[in-house]
Amino acid sequence: MLVAADLYHVRLPLVASFRTARSTTAVKDALLVRIETSEGFGWGECIAQIDRSYLPVNIDDCRSALRDRLIPSALNDVPIEEPTVAFAALECAVLDAELRARGESLASYLGATSEFVTAGVAVGRIDHVEEFTRAIEAYAAAGYTRIKCKIQPGRDLGPLRAARRVAPEVELAADANGSYSPTAAQKLVERLDELDLQCVEQPCGTPVPLRARNRICLDESIASTDDIVAAHAAHACDAVSIKPGRLGGLTNARIAVSAASHSGLDVLPGGMLETGVGRAALVALASLPAFTMTGDISASERYFGPDGDLTEPFVLEDGRIRVPTGPGLGVEPIPERLAACTVAHERITKKD
Ligand code: MG
């Protein structure tokens, strides 16, 4: 039974700004939910960002939804289930609390069997060519075996060729964040045919069939299992990026992963620059066998520096990240780190 909930808006400095075709992120803002139940506590992280450049809802929208509607319903035992970004964070916290209470890890609950997931890294747009290639070399040297480069019109083949030149042994992927028109996207994927890429992610905003040698992966277009089924039927993708926050939670994400797998699609875990809380949930999910491609799960250090995460850091071990085995998420925010990073906090209790 839910007793109370705390919402933390946290802000973590990033080691470097992260630039995509849509936005530039210099600090990581995140909304965390901590619930208290009659049996213990649980944590969840909301993937909404400070603005609506990537998702239709931002942190303030999700905080209002949780504070005014979702948490009061849960406190009053009113069943709630909705495929929203805000609900996904609460669902994770509830699941974490239940699993901690019975001593089972999230990975085990989800049906995962592997001890590690292969780490991947996403590299934002860096205009200075040498700075860009130095970043690629450094990630390859750190042990990342898959590097995804953000691309956009006018900046695609050039940076990818440069990356391939300095890191010929890594799997390279491209992510356009939907920045090409359907016509331009067809020309893009043809241009990229010369490079043997792991995939080209979300070339254009809408799922359209493209003739390409490289796999086409959809990310922004995938907000539900129905989206996966429709994209597959339209021959618009070979792979999907799974973001549990956008799919409305871990339960929906697991269903979506099964649907993708049954359709013969490859699956990769999609990152949102999560803190250790969200990262733990994504690592657990990504350890399911249906995840056939390396995705965006990096070590904490890539974004926050060696001691900058909220939780104990996720570290690279031979290019892999260890799946937490402790109860629930297996990690939780370190109190001093949480206090240092919190910019707003509110507590919601049952009103009689
Ligand atoms: Mg993407």
Short mmCIF file of C-alpha atoms and ligand atoms in Angstrom, two decimals:
data_model
loop_
_atom_site.label_atom_id
_atom_site.label_comp_id
_atom_site.label_asym_id
_atom_site.label_seq_id
_atom_site.Cartn_x
_atom_site.Cartn_y
_atom_site.Cartn_z
CA MET A 1 0.00 0.00 0.00
CA LEU A 2 1.31 3.42 -0.99
CA VAL A 3 1.89 5.72 1.99
CA ALA A 4 3.63 8.74 0.46
CA ALA A 5 5.60 9.86 -2.56
CA ASP A 6 8.41 12.32 -3.12
CA LEU A 7 9.14 14.07 -6.40
CA TYR A 8 12.69 15.29 -6.94
CA HIS A 9 13.66 17.57 -9.77
CA VAL A 10 17.41 17.01 -10.04
CA ARG A 11 20.02 18.77 -12.14
CA LEU A 12 23.35 17.14 -12.94
CA PRO A 13 26.21 18.81 -14.80
CA LEU A 14 27.18 16.98 -17.99
CA VAL A 15 30.86 16.48 -18.84
CA ALA A 16 30.09 17.98 -22.27
CA SER A 17 26.97 19.34 -23.95
CA PHE A 18 25.00 16.88 -26.02
CA ARG A 19 23.82 18.22 -29.36
CA THR A 20 21.33 16.54 -31.71
CA ALA A 21 19.43 17.68 -34.80
CA ARG A 22 16.74 18.93 -32.41
CA SER A 23 18.34 20.27 -29.24
CA THR A 24 21.44 20.94 -27.16
CA THR A 25 21.62 19.65 -23.58
CA ALA A 26 24.27 21.23 -21.33
CA VAL A 27 22.95 20.01 -17.97
CA LYS A 28 20.81 16.97 -17.29
CA ASP A 29 17.48 17.75 -15.66
CA ALA A 30 15.51 14.75 -14.48
CA LEU A 31 12.41 14.04 -12.44
CA LEU A 32 12.68 11.21 -9.92
CA VAL A 33 9.84 9.56 -8.04
CA ARG A 34 10.41 7.90 -4.69
CA ILE A 35 7.49 6.07 -3.17
CA GLU A 36 7.01 4.78 0.35
CA THR A 37 4.83 1.77 0.84
CA SER A 38 3.81 -0.24 3.88
CA GLU A 39 6.67 -2.61 2.97
CA GLY A 40 9.47 -0.27 1.94
CA PHE A 41 10.39 2.15 -0.82
CA GLY A 42 10.98 2.30 -4.57
CA TRP A 43 12.45 4.64 -7.15
CA GLY A 44 11.60 5.58 -10.72
CA GLU A 45 12.99 8.11 -13.19
CA CYS A 46 10.90 10.06 -15.66
CA ILE A 47 12.48 10.46 -19.12
CA ALA A 48 10.86 13.87 -19.75
CA GLN A 49 13.31 16.69 -20.35
CA ILE A 50 13.28 20.35 -19.36
CA ASP A 51 11.71 21.28 -22.72
CA ARG A 52 9.40 19.63 -25.23
CA SER A 53 11.94 19.41 -28.07
CA TYR A 54 12.08 15.62 -27.95
CA LEU A 55 8.89 14.47 -26.21
CA PRO A 56 5.48 16.18 -26.28
CA VAL A 57 5.63 16.54 -22.46
CA ASN A 58 8.30 18.17 -20.29
CA ILE A 59 9.33 17.72 -16.65
CA ASP A 60 6.76 20.24 -15.38
CA ASP A 61 3.94 18.50 -17.25
CA CYS A 62 4.93 15.15 -15.77
CA ARG A 63 5.40 16.56 -12.28
CA SER A 64 1.88 18.01 -12.42
CA ALA A 65 0.43 14.74 -13.72
CA LEU A 66 2.13 12.77 -10.94
CA ARG A 67 1.38 15.24 -8.12
CA ASP A 68 -2.19 16.12 -9.05
CA ARG A 69 -3.53 12.92 -10.53
CA LEU A 70 -1.43 9.76 -10.64
CA ILE A 71 0.02 9.72 -7.10
CA PRO A 72 -3.27 10.81 -5.40
CA SER A 73 -5.03 7.95 -7.27
CA ALA A 74 -2.39 5.48 -6.13
CA LEU A 75 -2.60 6.78 -2.53
CA ASN A 76 -6.34 6.17 -2.61
CA ASP A 77 -5.97 2.70 -4.16
CA VAL A 78 -7.67 3.79 -7.37
CA PRO A 79 -6.32 1.57 -10.16
CA ILE A 80 -4.41 3.55 -12.75
CA GLU A 81 -2.75 2.43 -15.93
CA GLU A 82 -2.03 4.74 -18.81
CA PRO A 83 0.67 4.67 -21.46
CA THR A 84 2.20 8.02 -20.50
CA VAL A 85 5.71 9.23 -19.74
CA ALA A 86 4.67 10.27 -16.20
CA PHE A 87 2.97 6.95 -15.45
CA ALA A 88 6.09 5.06 -16.57
CA ALA A 89 8.10 6.68 -13.76
CA LEU A 90 5.51 5.79 -11.12
CA GLU A 91 5.16 2.25 -12.44
CA CYS A 92 8.93 1.77 -12.11
CA ALA A 93 8.87 3.03 -8.51
CA VAL A 94 5.98 0.71 -7.62
CA LEU A 95 7.69 -2.25 -9.25
CA ASP A 96 10.99 -1.41 -7.56
CA ALA A 97 9.26 -1.30 -4.14
CA GLU A 98 7.49 -4.63 -4.71
CA LEU A 99 10.65 -6.35 -5.91
CA ARG A 100 12.79 -4.93 -3.08
CA ALA A 101 10.20 -6.20 -0.59
CA ARG A 102 10.46 -9.74 -1.98
CA GLY A 103 14.19 -9.64 -2.68
CA GLU A 104 14.03 -10.13 -6.46
CA SER A 105 16.01 -8.16 -9.02
CA LEU A 106 14.22 -6.29 -11.81
CA ALA A 107 16.23 -8.16 -14.43
CA SER A 108 15.17 -11.52 -12.99
CA TYR A 109 11.53 -10.37 -12.79
CA LEU A 110 11.58 -9.27 -16.43
CA GLY A 111 12.97 -12.64 -17.50
CA ALA A 112 16.52 -11.66 -18.24
CA THR A 113 19.31 -14.16 -18.10
CA SER A 114 22.50 -12.38 -19.08
CA GLU A 115 24.99 -10.99 -16.63
CA PHE A 116 26.10 -8.08 -18.84
CA VAL A 117 24.80 -5.88 -21.63
CA THR A 118 27.13 -4.59 -24.32
CA ALA A 119 27.68 -0.89 -23.89
CA GLY A 120 27.15 1.62 -26.68
CA VAL A 121 27.68 5.33 -26.83
CA ALA A 122 25.91 8.13 -28.65
CA VAL A 123 28.03 11.04 -29.81
CA GLY A 124 26.28 14.37 -30.30
CA ARG A 125 27.05 16.79 -33.09
CA ILE A 126 30.57 18.22 -32.75
CA ASP A 127 31.42 20.71 -35.51
CA HIS A 128 35.18 20.78 -35.08
CA VAL A 129 36.41 17.75 -37.05
CA GLU A 130 39.45 17.01 -34.89
CA GLU A 131 37.47 17.39 -31.69
CA PHE A 132 34.90 14.97 -33.14
CA THR A 133 37.45 12.35 -34.20
CA ARG A 134 39.27 12.66 -30.85
CA ALA A 135 35.97 11.90 -29.10
CA ILE A 136 35.40 8.86 -31.32
CA GLU A 137 38.95 7.60 -30.68
CA ALA A 138 38.56 8.09 -26.93
CA TYR A 139 35.30 6.11 -26.81
CA ALA A 140 36.81 3.31 -28.89
CA ALA A 141 39.87 3.28 -26.60
CA ALA A 142 37.59 3.14 -23.52
CA GLY A 143 36.12 -0.10 -24.88
CA TYR A 144 32.90 0.96 -26.58
CA THR A 145 32.29 -1.38 -29.49
CA ARG A 146 29.30 0.52 -30.90
CA ILE A 147 29.26 4.25 -31.50
CA LYS A 148 26.21 6.13 -32.73
CA CYS A 149 26.75 9.51 -34.35
CA LYS A 150 24.06 12.16 -34.47
CA ILE A 151 23.56 13.40 -38.03
CA GLN A 152 21.42 16.03 -39.73
CA PRO A 153 21.03 17.47 -43.23
CA GLY A 154 24.39 18.74 -44.43
CA ARG A 155 26.31 16.86 -41.74
CA ASP A 156 25.99 13.16 -42.39
CA LEU A 157 28.36 11.22 -44.61
CA GLY A 158 31.38 13.42 -43.75
CA PRO A 159 31.38 12.87 -39.98
CA LEU A 160 30.55 9.17 -40.40
CA ARG A 161 33.44 8.65 -42.82
CA ALA A 162 35.74 10.44 -40.36
CA ALA A 163 34.51 8.23 -37.52
CA ARG A 164 35.02 5.09 -39.60
CA ARG A 165 38.56 6.20 -40.49
CA VAL A 166 39.67 6.64 -36.85
CA ALA A 167 37.72 3.70 -35.40
CA PRO A 168 37.51 1.07 -38.15
CA GLU A 169 36.86 -1.74 -35.68
CA VAL A 170 33.74 -0.38 -33.97
CA GLU A 171 30.15 -0.79 -35.07
CA LEU A 172 29.01 2.60 -36.33
CA ALA A 173 25.43 3.83 -36.34
CA ALA A 174 23.80 7.09 -37.43
CA ASP A 175 20.85 8.85 -35.80
CA ALA A 176 19.08 11.65 -37.69
CA ASN A 177 16.34 12.23 -35.09
CA GLY A 178 13.82 12.53 -37.93
CA SER A 179 15.52 15.56 -39.45
CA TYR A 180 15.19 14.58 -43.15
CA SER A 181 12.11 14.76 -45.36
CA PRO A 182 11.03 11.38 -46.80
CA THR A 183 12.61 12.25 -50.18
CA ALA A 184 15.83 13.49 -48.55
CA ALA A 185 15.85 10.43 -46.28
CA GLN A 186 15.88 8.08 -49.31
CA LYS A 187 18.86 9.99 -50.72
CA LEU A 188 20.54 9.91 -47.30
CA VAL A 189 20.28 6.15 -46.85
CA GLU A 190 21.61 5.61 -50.38
CA ARG A 191 24.59 7.86 -49.58
CA LEU A 192 25.21 5.88 -46.39
CA ASP A 193 25.12 2.54 -48.25
CA GLU A 194 28.88 2.83 -48.79
CA LEU A 195 29.42 2.53 -45.03
CA ASP A 196 28.58 -0.73 -43.34
CA LEU A 197 26.51 0.77 -40.51
CA GLN A 198 24.83 -1.02 -37.63
CA CYS A 199 21.72 1.01 -38.48
CA VAL A 200 20.38 4.37 -39.57
CA GLU A 201 18.04 5.56 -36.84
CA GLN A 202 14.89 7.61 -37.53
CA PRO A 203 15.92 9.15 -40.86
CA CYS A 204 12.65 11.07 -41.19
CA GLY A 205 9.80 12.02 -38.91
CA THR A 206 7.25 9.58 -40.31
CA PRO A 207 7.79 5.86 -40.84
CA VAL A 208 8.16 5.36 -44.60
CA PRO A 209 9.66 2.44 -46.54
CA LEU A 210 13.21 3.23 -47.64
CA ARG A 211 15.48 1.23 -49.94
CA ALA A 212 18.76 0.84 -48.07
CA ARG A 213 21.54 -1.65 -47.48
CA ASN A 214 21.88 -0.61 -43.85
CA ARG A 215 19.19 -1.47 -41.33
CA ILE A 216 16.63 1.26 -40.67
CA CYS A 217 15.79 1.66 -36.98
CA LEU A 218 12.83 3.65 -35.69
CA ASP A 219 12.96 5.50 -32.39
CA GLU A 220 10.77 8.62 -32.16
CA SER A 221 8.04 6.84 -34.18
CA ILE A 222 7.73 4.07 -31.57
CA ALA A 223 5.43 5.09 -28.70
CA SER A 224 3.37 1.88 -28.51
CA THR A 225 3.23 -1.75 -29.56
CA ASP A 226 0.72 -0.71 -32.25
CA ASP A 227 3.35 1.63 -33.69
CA ILE A 228 5.75 -1.30 -34.00
CA VAL A 229 3.17 -3.49 -35.70
CA ALA A 230 2.20 -0.68 -38.10
CA ALA A 231 5.80 0.24 -38.94
CA HIS A 232 6.62 -3.40 -39.61
CA ALA A 233 3.53 -3.83 -41.81
CA ALA A 234 4.54 -0.71 -43.76
CA HIS A 235 8.08 -2.10 -44.26
CA ALA A 236 9.35 1.08 -42.62
CA CYS A 237 11.97 -0.48 -40.35
CA ASP A 238 14.25 -3.42 -39.67
CA ALA A 239 14.81 -2.54 -36.02
CA VAL A 240 13.28 -0.51 -33.20
CA SER A 241 14.74 1.48 -30.34
CA ILE A 242 12.91 0.71 -27.10
CA LYS A 243 12.48 3.50 -24.54
CA PRO A 244 10.34 2.26 -21.65
CA GLY A 245 9.48 5.84 -20.63
CA ARG A 246 7.93 6.62 -24.00
CA LEU A 247 6.13 3.27 -24.16
CA GLY A 248 4.39 3.98 -20.86
CA GLY A 249 6.52 1.83 -18.58
CA LEU A 250 8.41 -1.41 -18.22
CA THR A 251 5.35 -3.64 -18.55
CA ASN A 252 4.39 -2.06 -21.87
CA ALA A 253 8.00 -2.06 -22.99
CA ARG A 254 8.29 -5.79 -22.38
CA ILE A 255 5.15 -6.38 -24.47
CA ALA A 256 6.51 -4.11 -27.21
CA VAL A 257 9.83 -5.97 -27.21
CA SER A 258 8.02 -9.30 -27.63
CA ALA A 259 5.92 -7.91 -30.48
CA ALA A 260 9.01 -6.58 -32.24
CA SER A 261 10.83 -9.84 -31.77
CA HIS A 262 7.89 -11.88 -33.08
CA SER A 263 7.77 -9.62 -36.13
CA GLY A 264 11.39 -10.46 -36.83
CA LEU A 265 12.62 -6.98 -35.98
CA ASP A 266 15.90 -6.33 -34.25
CA VAL A 267 15.66 -4.49 -30.94
CA LEU A 268 18.00 -2.10 -29.17
CA PRO A 269 17.73 -0.17 -25.91
CA GLY A 270 17.31 3.58 -26.41
CA GLY A 271 18.96 5.93 -23.95
CA MET A 272 17.79 9.29 -22.64
CA LEU A 273 20.93 10.41 -20.75
CA GLU A 274 19.42 8.75 -17.68
CA THR A 275 20.82 9.05 -14.19
CA GLY A 276 21.71 5.77 -12.48
CA VAL A 277 18.06 5.19 -11.51
CA GLY A 278 16.76 5.16 -15.09
CA ARG A 279 19.94 3.49 -16.33
CA ALA A 280 19.40 0.58 -13.91
CA ALA A 281 15.90 0.01 -15.28
CA LEU A 282 17.10 0.18 -18.89
CA VAL A 283 20.04 -2.17 -18.23
CA ALA A 284 17.68 -4.71 -16.66
CA LEU A 285 15.31 -4.54 -19.64
CA ALA A 286 18.15 -4.65 -22.17
CA SER A 287 19.41 -7.91 -20.69
CA LEU A 288 16.37 -9.69 -22.19
CA PRO A 289 17.35 -12.01 -25.07
CA ALA A 290 15.11 -10.11 -27.56
CA PHE A 291 17.58 -7.21 -27.51
CA THR A 292 19.63 -8.26 -30.51
CA MET A 293 21.50 -5.01 -31.12
CA THR A 294 23.77 -2.90 -28.96
CA GLY A 295 22.06 0.36 -28.06
CA ASP A 296 22.65 3.55 -26.12
CA ILE A 297 23.61 2.21 -22.68
CA SER A 298 26.87 3.88 -21.64
CA ALA A 299 28.80 4.02 -18.41
CA SER A 300 27.74 6.80 -16.01
CA GLU A 301 31.08 8.50 -16.58
CA ARG A 302 30.28 9.23 -20.23
CA TYR A 303 27.70 11.81 -19.17
CA PHE A 304 28.40 12.72 -15.56
CA GLY A 305 32.12 12.10 -15.00
CA PRO A 306 33.57 9.46 -12.65
CA ASP A 307 31.64 10.48 -9.49
CA GLY A 308 28.89 12.61 -10.95
CA ASP A 309 25.96 10.17 -11.12
CA LEU A 310 23.26 10.09 -8.46
CA THR A 311 23.84 6.42 -7.74
CA GLU A 312 26.94 4.29 -7.58
CA PRO A 313 28.25 4.60 -11.14
CA PHE A 314 27.67 2.06 -13.89
CA VAL A 315 31.16 1.29 -15.18
CA LEU A 316 32.55 -0.33 -18.31
CA GLU A 317 33.90 -3.84 -17.89
CA ASP A 318 35.45 -4.96 -21.19
CA GLY A 319 32.98 -2.82 -23.10
CA ARG A 320 30.03 -4.13 -21.12
CA ILE A 321 27.81 -2.95 -18.28
CA ARG A 322 27.00 -5.37 -15.47
CA VAL A 323 23.28 -6.01 -14.92
CA PRO A 324 22.38 -5.18 -11.29
CA THR A 325 21.46 -8.27 -9.26
CA GLY A 326 20.33 -6.59 -6.04
CA PRO A 327 16.61 -6.41 -5.17
CA GLY A 328 14.52 -4.16 -7.43
CA LEU A 329 16.60 -1.73 -9.47
CA GLY A 330 19.62 -2.78 -7.44
CA VAL A 331 20.72 0.83 -7.07
CA GLU A 332 19.37 3.95 -5.39
CA PRO A 333 20.45 7.57 -5.16
CA ILE A 334 23.27 8.30 -2.72
CA PRO A 335 21.67 10.70 -0.18
CA GLU A 336 24.43 13.31 -0.37
CA ARG A 337 24.43 13.24 -4.19
CA LEU A 338 20.64 13.54 -4.27
CA ALA A 339 20.75 16.50 -1.86
CA ALA A 340 23.47 18.20 -3.90
CA CYS A 341 21.58 17.78 -7.20
CA THR A 342 18.00 18.50 -6.08
CA VAL A 343 16.61 21.81 -7.33
CA ALA A 344 12.99 21.18 -6.29
CA HIS A 345 11.32 18.64 -4.03
CA GLU A 346 7.75 17.99 -3.01
CA ARG A 347 6.13 15.34 -0.90
CA ILE A 348 2.66 14.00 -1.52
CA THR A 349 0.74 12.23 1.22
CA LYS A 350 -2.79 10.98 1.52
CA LYS A 351 -5.31 13.69 2.39
CA ASP A 352 -8.20 12.45 4.53
MG MG B 1 17.34 8.17 -31.45
#
